[in-house]
Amino acid sequence: MTSPATLIVGPSWVGDMVMAQALFILLKERKPDNAIDVLAPAWSLPIVARMPEIRRGIAAETGHGELALGKRRRIGYELREEGYEQAIVLPRSLKSALIPWFASIPTRTGFRGESRFGLINDMRPFDRSVLDQTVKRYVALGLEPDAALPAVPFPALAIDRQKQAAVMQSLGIATTKPVIAMMPGAEYGPAKCWPLDYFAELSELLVNEGFDVWVLGSDKDAPAGGQIAATSAAHNLCGRTSLEDVIDLLGYVEQAISNDSGLMHVAAAVGTHVHGIYGSSSPAFTPPLTKARDIHWLDLDCSPCFERTCPLGHLRCLKELSVSRLHAAVNDAHNRLKRS
């Protein structure tokens, strides 16, 4: 007899997938024998693979925003053989609910969303005042209806120390110095991005004080990494690493300085001390889920606006976050870590 299993339809963003691990941890604590599979974009499967709660990740095979009805029908029919007892659909879109429906999974849990009645048959109300954080929304779907929210568990991604050493060697960055990671990108838009010249100035200060600095990100972030590296001895690793590599590298560094981005959440989930920089977004809504953190947010009257670009044109929420503030916070955290 096969063990009971749950299918999770995962989110499409790196940070959201990391935060979703809080739900997986909760499900495993409540039903240890229940297997959990995650249906997610192929690019996110390296994150899923580092979650010990997950039996397997399944590639969704659809692009962001793509309906792809034929693909969803085929995947759903293939999954009928798995005998899932429940599907938990984390996104609120109609299309995200199609595969569990095609798979004939008996209980399909999700929030009220885009006209999904019938596709979702365990419909939960969506109350923003109660579910005021992304991670709370995910955890709530693993509870019985009307159950009180428990303390939210922190995500914890596994680190592969052998792969970590190998990638450091291949990149020529093996070091015994304390390492600071910088993540200057944010896929959402420039209203989340601390100025590059601030990153560069801070990098130069830290390198001169005996730290190594690694700049991490995707191919899109390579020019930003190059600008930071041009004024200091920072290593521009943007575009030179896979997502799996970045997980392991962030598991090595002492501290990570990041915009509110997916890699900020990865850093938090591997136990690195995180400096989260917030501009248009809010640390109340998507905080790094760790106790080892410093939040840098000015909480201006116009914040948070949640816009991709500054609607007022001044970007004060980021420009007025000084290099000296971040520099002092990094050194304070370094001194605390040395004493611990």
Coordinates of C-alpha atoms in Angstrom, one line a residue:
M1 CA 0.0 0.0 0.0
T2 CA 1.4 3.4 -1.0
S3 CA 1.9 6.0 1.6
P4 CA -0.4 9.0 1.7
A5 CA 0.9 12.0 -0.3
T6 CA 0.2 15.6 -0.8
L7 CA 0.9 17.7 -4.0
I8 CA 1.9 21.3 -3.4
V9 CA 1.6 23.7 -6.4
G10 CA 4.5 26.0 -5.6
P11 CA 5.0 29.7 -6.2
S12 CA 7.0 31.2 -9.1
W13 CA 9.5 33.4 -7.3
V14 CA 12.7 32.3 -5.5
G15 CA 12.0 34.1 -2.2
D16 CA 8.4 32.8 -2.2
M17 CA 9.6 29.2 -2.7
V18 CA 12.0 29.5 0.2
M19 CA 9.2 30.9 2.4
A20 CA 6.9 28.1 1.4
Q21 CA 9.3 25.7 3.2
A22 CA 7.6 26.9 6.4
L23 CA 4.4 25.1 5.2
F24 CA 6.3 22.0 4.3
I25 CA 7.9 21.8 7.8
L26 CA 4.5 22.3 9.4
L27 CA 3.0 19.5 7.3
K28 CA 5.8 17.1 8.2
E29 CA 5.5 17.9 11.9
R30 CA 1.8 17.1 11.8
K31 CA 1.9 14.1 9.5
P32 CA 5.4 12.6 9.4
D33 CA 4.4 9.7 7.2
N34 CA 2.8 11.8 4.6
A35 CA 4.9 12.3 1.5
I36 CA 5.1 15.8 0.0
D37 CA 5.8 16.5 -3.7
V38 CA 6.1 20.0 -5.1
L39 CA 5.1 21.1 -8.6
A40 CA 7.1 24.2 -9.5
P41 CA 9.0 25.9 -12.3
A42 CA 12.0 23.9 -13.3
W43 CA 14.4 26.7 -12.3
S44 CA 13.2 26.5 -8.7
L45 CA 13.8 22.7 -8.3
P46 CA 17.4 23.2 -7.0
I47 CA 15.8 25.0 -4.0
V48 CA 13.2 22.3 -3.6
A49 CA 16.0 19.6 -3.7
R50 CA 17.5 21.2 -0.6
M51 CA 14.4 20.8 1.5
P52 CA 14.5 17.6 3.4
E53 CA 10.7 17.6 3.8
I54 CA 10.1 17.1 0.1
R55 CA 10.1 13.7 -1.6
R56 CA 10.5 15.1 -5.1
G57 CA 10.1 18.2 -7.2
I58 CA 8.1 18.0 -10.4
A59 CA 8.8 20.5 -13.2
A60 CA 5.7 22.5 -14.2
E61 CA 6.9 22.9 -17.8
T62 CA 5.0 26.2 -18.2
G63 CA 6.4 29.7 -18.4
H64 CA 5.5 32.6 -16.1
G65 CA 1.9 33.7 -17.0
E66 CA 1.5 31.0 -19.7
L67 CA -1.9 29.2 -19.8
A68 CA -0.5 26.2 -21.7
L69 CA -3.7 24.3 -21.2
G70 CA -2.5 21.2 -23.2
K71 CA 0.6 20.9 -21.0
R72 CA -1.3 21.3 -17.8
R73 CA -3.8 18.6 -18.9
R74 CA -1.0 16.2 -19.8
I75 CA 0.8 16.7 -16.5
G76 CA -2.4 16.4 -14.6
Y77 CA -3.3 13.1 -16.3
E78 CA 0.2 11.8 -15.6
L79 CA -0.2 12.6 -11.9
R80 CA -3.4 10.7 -11.6
E81 CA -1.3 7.6 -11.0
E82 CA 0.3 9.1 -8.0
G83 CA -2.8 8.8 -5.9
Y84 CA -2.5 12.1 -4.1
E85 CA -5.0 12.7 -1.3
Q86 CA -4.7 16.4 -1.3
A87 CA -3.3 19.3 -3.4
I88 CA -2.5 22.6 -1.8
V89 CA -2.4 25.4 -4.4
L90 CA -0.3 28.3 -3.1
P91 CA -0.8 30.8 -6.0
R92 CA -4.2 32.4 -6.2
S93 CA -4.5 32.3 -10.1
L94 CA -6.9 30.1 -12.0
K95 CA -4.3 28.4 -14.1
S96 CA -2.4 27.2 -11.0
A97 CA -5.4 25.2 -10.0
L98 CA -5.8 23.4 -13.3
I99 CA -3.2 20.6 -12.9
P100 CA -4.6 19.3 -9.6
W101 CA -8.1 19.3 -11.1
F102 CA -6.9 17.4 -14.2
A103 CA -5.2 15.0 -11.8
S104 CA -8.5 14.3 -10.1
I105 CA -7.0 14.9 -6.7
P106 CA -10.0 14.6 -4.2
T107 CA -9.2 17.6 -2.0
R108 CA -7.9 20.7 -3.7
T109 CA -7.1 23.4 -1.1
G110 CA -6.5 27.1 -1.9
F111 CA -7.6 30.6 -1.3
R112 CA -10.5 32.3 -3.0
G113 CA -9.0 33.7 -6.2
E114 CA -9.6 34.1 -9.9
S115 CA -13.0 32.4 -10.4
R116 CA -11.6 29.0 -9.4
F117 CA -14.8 27.5 -8.0
G118 CA -14.9 23.8 -8.8
L119 CA -11.2 23.7 -9.5
I120 CA -10.6 24.5 -5.8
N121 CA -13.1 22.5 -3.7
D122 CA -11.6 23.3 -0.3
M123 CA -11.9 27.1 -0.7
R124 CA -10.4 29.2 2.0
P125 CA -11.3 32.9 2.6
F126 CA -8.4 35.4 2.0
D127 CA -8.2 37.9 4.8
R128 CA -5.3 40.3 4.4
S129 CA -5.6 41.7 7.8
V130 CA -5.0 38.3 9.4
L131 CA -2.7 36.9 6.8
D132 CA -0.4 40.0 6.7
Q133 CA 2.7 38.1 5.6
T134 CA 3.4 35.9 2.6
V135 CA 4.7 33.1 4.8
K136 CA 1.5 33.2 7.0
R137 CA -0.6 32.7 3.9
Y138 CA 1.3 29.6 2.9
V139 CA 1.2 28.1 6.5
A140 CA -2.5 28.8 6.8
L141 CA -3.3 26.5 3.9
G142 CA -1.8 23.6 5.8
L143 CA -4.2 24.0 8.7
E144 CA -7.8 23.1 9.2
P145 CA -10.3 25.9 8.3
D146 CA -10.5 28.5 11.0
A147 CA -7.5 27.1 12.9
A148 CA -5.4 29.7 14.7
L149 CA -2.0 30.3 13.1
P150 CA 0.9 28.7 15.0
A151 CA 4.4 30.1 15.4
V152 CA 5.8 30.1 11.9
P153 CA 8.8 27.8 11.5
F154 CA 11.9 29.2 9.8
P155 CA 13.0 27.7 6.5
A156 CA 16.2 25.7 6.6
L157 CA 17.9 24.7 3.3
A158 CA 20.5 22.0 3.4
I159 CA 24.1 22.8 2.5
D160 CA 26.3 20.4 0.5
R161 CA 29.8 21.0 2.0
Q162 CA 31.6 19.0 -0.7
K163 CA 29.9 20.9 -3.5
Q164 CA 30.6 24.1 -1.6
A165 CA 34.3 23.4 -1.5
A166 CA 34.4 22.3 -5.1
V167 CA 32.6 25.4 -6.4
M168 CA 34.8 27.7 -4.4
Q169 CA 37.9 26.0 -5.8
S170 CA 36.6 26.2 -9.4
L171 CA 35.8 29.9 -9.0
G172 CA 39.2 30.7 -7.4
I173 CA 37.6 32.2 -4.3
A174 CA 38.7 29.7 -1.6
T175 CA 39.6 31.8 1.5
T176 CA 40.1 31.8 5.2
K177 CA 39.0 35.5 5.5
P178 CA 35.5 36.3 6.7
V179 CA 33.3 36.7 3.6
I180 CA 30.5 39.2 3.0
A181 CA 28.1 38.4 0.2
M182 CA 26.4 41.3 -1.7
M183 CA 23.3 40.8 -3.7
P184 CA 22.6 44.0 -5.6
G185 CA 19.8 42.7 -7.8
A186 CA 16.0 42.5 -7.3
E187 CA 13.9 41.0 -10.1
Y188 CA 10.9 43.1 -9.1
G189 CA 12.4 46.5 -10.1
P190 CA 14.7 49.4 -9.3
A191 CA 12.5 50.7 -6.4
K192 CA 13.9 47.7 -4.5
C193 CA 17.5 48.3 -5.3
W194 CA 20.0 50.2 -3.0
P195 CA 22.2 52.4 -5.2
L196 CA 25.1 50.5 -6.9
D197 CA 27.6 53.2 -5.9
Y198 CA 26.6 52.6 -2.3
F199 CA 27.3 48.9 -2.6
A200 CA 30.7 49.7 -4.3
E201 CA 31.7 52.1 -1.5
L202 CA 30.8 49.6 1.2
S203 CA 32.6 46.9 -0.6
E204 CA 35.8 49.0 -0.7
L205 CA 35.5 49.7 3.0
L206 CA 35.1 46.1 3.9
V207 CA 37.9 44.8 1.7
N208 CA 40.2 47.3 3.2
E209 CA 39.3 46.0 6.6
G210 CA 40.2 42.4 5.8
F211 CA 37.0 41.0 4.5
D212 CA 36.5 39.2 1.2
V213 CA 33.4 40.3 -0.8
W214 CA 31.5 38.1 -3.2
V215 CA 28.8 39.6 -5.4
L216 CA 26.1 37.1 -6.2
G217 CA 23.3 37.2 -8.8
S218 CA 22.1 36.1 -12.2
D219 CA 23.4 37.0 -15.7
K220 CA 21.3 40.2 -15.5
D221 CA 23.2 41.3 -12.4
A222 CA 26.7 40.9 -14.0
P223 CA 27.0 44.6 -15.0
A224 CA 26.1 45.6 -11.4
G225 CA 28.6 43.1 -10.0
G226 CA 31.2 44.5 -12.4
Q227 CA 30.6 48.1 -11.2
I228 CA 31.0 47.0 -7.6
A229 CA 34.2 45.0 -8.3
A230 CA 35.7 47.8 -10.4
T231 CA 36.3 50.0 -7.3
S232 CA 37.4 47.2 -4.9
A233 CA 38.8 43.7 -4.9
A234 CA 35.3 42.2 -4.7
H235 CA 34.7 39.0 -6.7
N236 CA 32.0 39.4 -9.3
L237 CA 30.3 36.0 -9.4
C238 CA 27.1 37.1 -11.1
G239 CA 26.2 34.8 -13.9
R240 CA 29.0 32.4 -13.0
T241 CA 27.1 30.2 -10.6
S242 CA 24.0 28.0 -10.7
L243 CA 21.2 28.5 -8.1
E244 CA 22.5 25.4 -6.4
D245 CA 26.0 26.9 -6.2
V246 CA 24.6 30.1 -4.7
I247 CA 22.8 28.1 -2.0
D248 CA 26.2 26.5 -1.0
L249 CA 28.2 29.7 -1.3
L250 CA 25.7 31.6 0.9
G251 CA 26.1 28.8 3.4
Y252 CA 29.8 29.6 3.7
V253 CA 29.7 33.4 4.1
E254 CA 29.5 35.2 7.4
Q255 CA 27.0 37.9 6.4
A256 CA 24.9 38.8 3.3
I257 CA 23.9 42.3 2.3
S258 CA 20.9 42.2 0.1
N259 CA 18.0 44.0 -1.4
D260 CA 14.6 42.5 -0.6
S261 CA 15.0 39.7 -3.1
G262 CA 14.9 35.9 -3.5
L263 CA 18.6 35.5 -2.6
M264 CA 18.0 37.4 0.6
H265 CA 15.6 34.6 1.6
V266 CA 18.0 32.0 0.5
A267 CA 20.7 33.5 2.7
A268 CA 18.3 33.6 5.7
A269 CA 17.4 29.9 5.1
V270 CA 21.0 28.7 5.2
G271 CA 21.8 30.4 8.5
T272 CA 23.8 33.4 7.3
H273 CA 23.5 36.7 9.1
V274 CA 21.3 38.8 6.8
H275 CA 21.2 42.6 6.2
G276 CA 17.9 43.2 4.5
I277 CA 17.6 46.5 2.6
Y278 CA 14.0 47.6 2.0
G279 CA 12.8 50.4 -0.3
S280 CA 9.4 50.1 -1.9
S281 CA 8.6 46.9 -0.1
S282 CA 8.0 46.2 3.6
P283 CA 9.9 44.1 6.1
A284 CA 6.6 43.6 7.9
F285 CA 5.3 41.7 4.8
T286 CA 8.3 39.7 3.6
P287 CA 10.9 39.7 6.3
P288 CA 14.0 37.4 6.2
L289 CA 12.9 34.4 8.3
T290 CA 15.7 34.2 10.7
K291 CA 16.8 35.6 14.0
A292 CA 20.2 36.4 12.5
R293 CA 19.2 39.6 10.8
D294 CA 19.4 43.4 10.6
I295 CA 16.6 45.2 8.9
H296 CA 17.5 48.5 7.1
W297 CA 14.3 50.4 6.3
L298 CA 13.5 54.1 6.7
D299 CA 9.7 53.7 7.0
L300 CA 9.1 57.0 5.2
D301 CA 5.6 58.5 4.9
C302 CA 5.5 57.2 1.3
S303 CA 6.6 53.7 2.2
P304 CA 5.9 51.0 1.4
C305 CA 4.4 51.8 -2.0
F306 CA 5.2 48.3 -3.5
E307 CA 5.9 49.9 -6.9
R308 CA 8.5 48.7 -9.3
T309 CA 9.8 52.3 -9.8
C310 CA 9.5 55.2 -7.4
P311 CA 6.2 57.0 -8.2
L312 CA 7.6 60.2 -6.8
G313 CA 10.8 60.1 -8.7
H314 CA 13.1 60.7 -5.7
L315 CA 13.8 57.1 -4.3
R316 CA 14.5 58.6 -0.9
C317 CA 13.7 55.3 0.8
L318 CA 16.9 53.9 -0.6
K319 CA 19.1 56.9 -1.2
E320 CA 18.8 58.0 2.4
L321 CA 20.0 54.6 3.7
S322 CA 23.6 55.6 4.2
V323 CA 26.7 53.5 3.6
S324 CA 27.8 54.4 7.1
R325 CA 24.7 52.7 8.6
L326 CA 25.3 49.5 6.7
H327 CA 29.1 49.6 7.5
A328 CA 28.5 49.9 11.2
A329 CA 25.9 47.2 11.2
V330 CA 28.2 44.7 9.4
N331 CA 31.0 45.4 11.9
D332 CA 28.7 45.1 14.8
A333 CA 27.4 41.8 13.6
H334 CA 31.0 40.6 12.9
N335 CA 32.1 41.4 16.4
R336 CA 29.1 39.6 17.9
L337 CA 29.8 36.6 15.8
K338 CA 33.4 36.5 16.9
R339 CA 32.3 36.5 20.5
S340 CA 29.7 33.8 20.1

